[in-house]
PDB file of C-alpha atoms in Angstrom:
ATOM      1  CA  MET A 171      57.057 168.147  59.719  1.00 36.00           C
ATOM      2  CA  GLU A 172      57.570 169.689  56.142  1.00 39.00           C
ATOM      3  CA  LYS A 173      58.799 173.181  55.808  1.00 37.00           C
ATOM      4  CA  GLN A 174      56.457 175.973  54.545  1.00 36.00           C
ATOM      5  CA  GLU A 175      57.797 178.004  51.709  1.00 40.00           C
ATOM      6  CA  THR A 176      57.040 181.566  52.233  1.00 38.00           C
ATOM      7  CA  PRO A 177      58.032 184.229  49.372  1.00 46.00           C
ATOM      8  CA  ILE A 178      60.891 186.240  49.414  1.00 54.00           C
ATOM      9  CA  ASN A 179      59.121 189.965  49.372  1.00 62.00           C
ATOM     10  CA  SER A 180      61.706 192.014  47.481  1.00 82.00           C
ATOM     11  CA  SER A 181      58.942 194.170  46.799  1.00 88.00           C
ATOM     12  CA  PRO A 182      60.035 198.227  47.491  1.00 91.00           C
ATOM     13  CA  LEU A 183      56.789 198.403  48.820  1.00 94.00           C
ATOM     14  CA  SER A 184      55.075 198.428  51.837  1.00 94.00           C
ATOM     15  CA  GLU A 185      52.076 195.884  53.060  1.00 95.00           C
ATOM     16  CA  GLU A 186      49.614 198.640  52.731  1.00 96.00           C
ATOM     17  CA  GLU A 187      50.900 199.597  49.317  1.00 96.00           C
ATOM     18  CA  LEU A 188      50.747 196.378  47.924  1.00 96.00           C
ATOM     19  CA  GLU A 189      47.144 195.514  49.301  1.00 97.00           C
ATOM     20  CA  PHE A 190      46.246 198.994  47.828  1.00 97.00           C
ATOM     21  CA  PHE A 191      47.727 197.536  44.335  1.00 98.00           C
ATOM     22  CA  GLU A 192      46.260 194.613  44.335  1.00 98.00           C
ATOM     23  CA  GLU A 193      42.804 195.906  45.186  1.00 98.00           C
ATOM     24  CA  LEU A 194      43.245 198.128  41.621  1.00 98.00           C
ATOM     25  CA  LEU A 195      44.565 195.402  39.966  1.00 98.00           C
ATOM     26  CA  HIS A 196      41.297 193.763  40.552  1.00 98.00           C
ATOM     27  CA  LYS A 197      39.148 196.240  39.764  1.00 98.00           C
ATOM     28  CA  GLU A 198      41.201 196.753  36.681  1.00 98.00           C
ATOM     29  CA  GLN A 199      40.820 192.992  35.821  1.00 98.00           C
ATOM     30  CA  LYS A 200      36.803 193.322  36.173  1.00 99.00           C
ATOM     31  CA  GLU A 201      36.431 196.054  34.185  1.00 98.00           C
ATOM     32  CA  SER A 202      38.555 194.663  31.169  1.00 98.00           C
ATOM     33  CA  ARG A 203      36.604 191.304  31.879  1.00 98.00           C
ATOM     34  CA  ARG A 204      33.332 193.195  31.423  1.00 99.00           C
ATOM     35  CA  LYS A 205      34.903 194.871  28.220  1.00 98.00           C
ATOM     36  CA  VAL A 206      35.633 191.422  26.805  1.00 98.00           C
ATOM     37  CA  LYS A 207      32.097 190.649  27.132  1.00 98.00           C
ATOM     38  CA  GLN A 208      30.606 193.757  25.829  1.00 98.00           C
ATOM     39  CA  PHE A 209      32.599 193.183  22.830  1.00 97.00           C
ATOM     40  CA  LYS A 210      31.884 189.551  22.322  1.00 97.00           C
ATOM     41  CA  ALA A 211      28.500 190.555  22.444  1.00 97.00           C
ATOM     42  CA  LYS A 212      28.918 193.244  19.852  1.00 95.00           C
ATOM     43  CA  LEU A 213      30.782 190.788  17.640  1.00 94.00           C
ATOM     44  CA  GLU A 214      27.873 188.341  17.709  1.00 94.00           C
ATOM     45  CA  GLU A 215      25.490 190.986  17.010  1.00 92.00           C
ATOM     46  CA  ILE A 216      28.120 191.729  13.751  1.00 90.00           C
ATOM     47  CA  GLU A 217      28.122 188.009  12.764  1.00 87.00           C
ATOM     48  CA  GLU A 218      24.556 187.538  12.973  1.00 87.00           C
ATOM     49  CA  LYS A 219      23.940 190.747  10.756  1.00 82.00           C
ATOM     50  CA  LEU A 220      26.184 189.183   8.231  1.00 78.00           C
ATOM     51  CA  ASN A 221      25.007 185.891   8.247  1.00 78.00           C
ATOM     52  CA  ASP A 222      21.708 187.537   7.356  1.00 71.00           C
ATOM     53  CA  THR A 223      22.769 189.863   5.049  1.00 61.00           C
ATOM     54  CA  ASN A 224      25.050 186.963   3.243  1.00 57.00           C
ATOM     55  CA  SER A 225      21.808 184.748   2.972  1.00 54.00           C
ATOM     56  CA  SER A 226      19.356 187.582   1.592  1.00 51.00           C
ATOM     57  CA  SER A 227      20.223 188.238  -2.157  1.00 45.00           C
ATOM     58  CA  ALA A 228      19.506 191.985  -2.248  1.00 47.00           C
ATOM     59  CA  HIS A 229      22.526 192.927  -0.100  1.00 52.00           C
ATOM     60  CA  HIS A 230      24.803 195.966  -0.505  1.00 52.00           C
ATOM     61  CA  GLN A 231      28.629 195.886  -0.837  1.00 52.00           C
ATOM     62  CA  GLY A 232      28.868 198.551   0.999  1.00 50.00           C
ATOM     63  CA  ASN A 233      27.220 197.662   4.143  1.00 52.00           C
ATOM     64  CA  ILE A 234      28.517 194.365   4.098  1.00 54.00           C
ATOM     65  CA  GLY A 235      32.194 195.810   4.094  1.00 59.00           C
ATOM     66  CA  SER A 236      31.404 198.539   6.622  1.00 78.00           C
ATOM     67  CA  SER A 237      30.220 194.841   9.148  1.00 79.00           C
ATOM     68  CA  GLU A 238      33.891 193.243   8.211  1.00 84.00           C
ATOM     69  CA  GLU A 239      35.525 196.494   9.452  1.00 90.00           C
ATOM     70  CA  ASP A 240      33.852 196.516  12.498  1.00 90.00           C
ATOM     71  CA  ARG A 241      34.183 192.952  13.094  1.00 91.00           C
ATOM     72  CA  GLU A 242      37.683 193.224  12.498  1.00 94.00           C
ATOM     73  CA  LYS A 243      37.446 196.061  15.080  1.00 95.00           C
ATOM     74  CA  TYR A 244      36.210 194.168  17.899  1.00 96.00           C
ATOM     75  CA  TYR A 245      38.232 191.323  17.307  1.00 96.00           C
ATOM     76  CA  ALA A 246      41.395 193.755  17.737  1.00 98.00           C
ATOM     77  CA  LEU A 247      39.640 195.388  20.615  1.00 98.00           C
ATOM     78  CA  ILE A 248      39.183 192.031  22.294  1.00 98.00           C
ATOM     79  CA  ASN A 249      42.869 190.670  21.695  1.00 98.00           C
ATOM     80  CA  LYS A 250      44.087 193.865  23.353  1.00 98.00           C
ATOM     81  CA  GLU A 251      41.695 193.223  26.140  1.00 98.00           C
ATOM     82  CA  GLN A 252      42.812 189.771  26.734  1.00 98.00           C
ATOM     83  CA  GLU A 253      46.630 191.076  26.857  1.00 98.00           C
ATOM     84  CA  LYS A 254      45.485 193.089  29.482  1.00 98.00           C
ATOM     85  CA  LEU A 255      44.142 190.618  31.778  1.00 99.00           C
ATOM     86  CA  ASP A 256      47.383 188.642  30.809  1.00 98.00           C
ATOM     87  CA  GLU A 257      49.409 191.400  32.408  1.00 98.00           C
ATOM     88  CA  ILE A 258      46.929 191.871  35.250  1.00 99.00           C
ATOM     89  CA  GLN A 259      47.527 188.414  35.839  1.00 98.00           C
ATOM     90  CA  MET A 260      51.212 188.481  35.836  1.00 98.00           C
ATOM     91  CA  ALA A 261      51.132 191.513  38.014  1.00 98.00           C
ATOM     92  CA  LEU A 262      48.833 189.752  40.625  1.00 98.00           C
ATOM     93  CA  ASP A 263      51.299 186.694  40.441  1.00 97.00           C
ATOM     94  CA  ARG A 264      54.345 188.978  40.996  1.00 96.00           C
ATOM     95  CA  ILE A 265      52.412 190.720  44.035  1.00 96.00           C
ATOM     96  CA  GLU A 266      52.161 186.744  45.425  1.00 95.00           C
ATOM     97  CA  SER A 267      55.990 185.776  45.037  1.00 94.00           C
ATOM     98  CA  GLY A 268      56.901 189.044  46.449  1.00 93.00           C
ATOM     99  CA  ASN A 269      58.506 191.049  43.510  1.00 94.00           C
ATOM    100  CA  TYR A 270      55.841 193.601  42.267  1.00 96.00           C
ATOM    101  CA  GLY A 271      57.020 196.679  41.269  1.00 96.00           C
ATOM    102  CA  ILE A 272      60.516 195.800  40.399  1.00 96.00           C
ATOM    103  CA  CYS A 273      61.616 196.444  37.216  1.00 95.00           C
ATOM    104  CA  ASN A 274      62.082 193.157  34.807  1.00 93.00           C
ATOM    105  CA  VAL A 275      65.030 194.993  32.709  1.00 92.00           C
ATOM    106  CA  THR A 276      66.804 197.120  35.430  1.00 91.00           C
ATOM    107  CA  GLY A 277      65.767 195.236  38.858  1.00 92.00           C
ATOM    108  CA  LYS A 278      64.984 198.807  40.250  1.00 93.00           C
ATOM    109  CA  PRO A 279      61.902 199.911  41.398  1.00 95.00           C
ATOM    110  CA  ILE A 280      59.243 201.039  39.477  1.00 96.00           C
ATOM    111  CA  GLN A 281      57.641 204.413  40.083  1.00 95.00           C
ATOM    112  CA  LYS A 282      54.907 204.233  42.308  1.00 95.00           C
ATOM    113  CA  GLU A 283      53.289 207.272  40.217  1.00 96.00           C
ATOM    114  CA  ARG A 284      53.674 205.002  37.337  1.00 96.00           C
ATOM    115  CA  LEU A 285      51.786 201.732  39.288  1.00 97.00           C
ATOM    116  CA  GLU A 286      48.953 203.843  40.089  1.00 96.00           C
ATOM    117  CA  VAL A 287      48.479 205.198  36.378  1.00 96.00           C
ATOM    118  CA  LYS A 288      49.226 201.520  34.976  1.00 97.00           C
ATOM    119  CA  PRO A 289      49.433 198.709  38.078  1.00 98.00           C
ATOM    120  CA  TYR A 290      50.086 196.071  35.745  1.00 98.00           C
ATOM    121  CA  ALA A 291      53.378 197.934  34.784  1.00 97.00           C
ATOM    122  CA  LYS A 292      56.601 195.476  34.233  1.00 96.00           C
ATOM    123  CA  TYR A 293      58.801 198.224  33.448  1.00 96.00           C
ATOM    124  CA  SER A 294      60.121 201.491  34.891  1.00 94.00           C
ATOM    125  CA  VAL A 295      60.225 204.577  32.931  1.00 92.00           C
ATOM    126  CA  ASP A 296      63.473 204.555  32.401  1.00 90.00           C
ATOM    127  CA  ALA A 297      63.680 201.360  30.998  1.00 91.00           C
ATOM    128  CA  VAL A 298      60.565 202.138  28.676  1.00 90.00           C
ATOM    129  CA  GLU A 299      62.597 205.319  27.408  1.00 89.00           C
ATOM    130  CA  LYS A 300      65.715 203.576  26.937  1.00 87.00           C
ATOM    131  CA  ALA A 301      64.069 201.068  24.822  1.00 88.00           C
ATOM    132  CA  ASN A 302      62.228 203.595  22.720  1.00 90.00           C
ATOM    133  CA  SER A 303      65.505 205.714  22.246  1.00 86.00           C
ATOM    134  CA  THR A 304      67.274 202.725  20.475  1.00 75.00           C
TER     135      THR A 304
END
């Protein structure tokens, strides 16, 4: 019979706390996906507007510039949300592997208060402050 590998739980959090944070992460994930969808729809509108403006001989350069800026803004917003989705997935993976809530730098527990604000945090407050002070 093959031995079943179970992750070693080195998380400083209880099962109930892990379930709470997993649920919180799924809510954040759903919200970020909704935002990405919304931003992509807005970007499509801008692209259509730019295509219509570019095909028209009577267009104002200011309108094109504004649309270009809007397009760049939405690309940046999409990129930011995609990065957040990646971080959320990594946090869910850490729950699965049993090391959620542990700082990637110090190896010490991340404060629960920090995880409540940013459940996909990889670093403790101490690690962030230390990195910012150098």
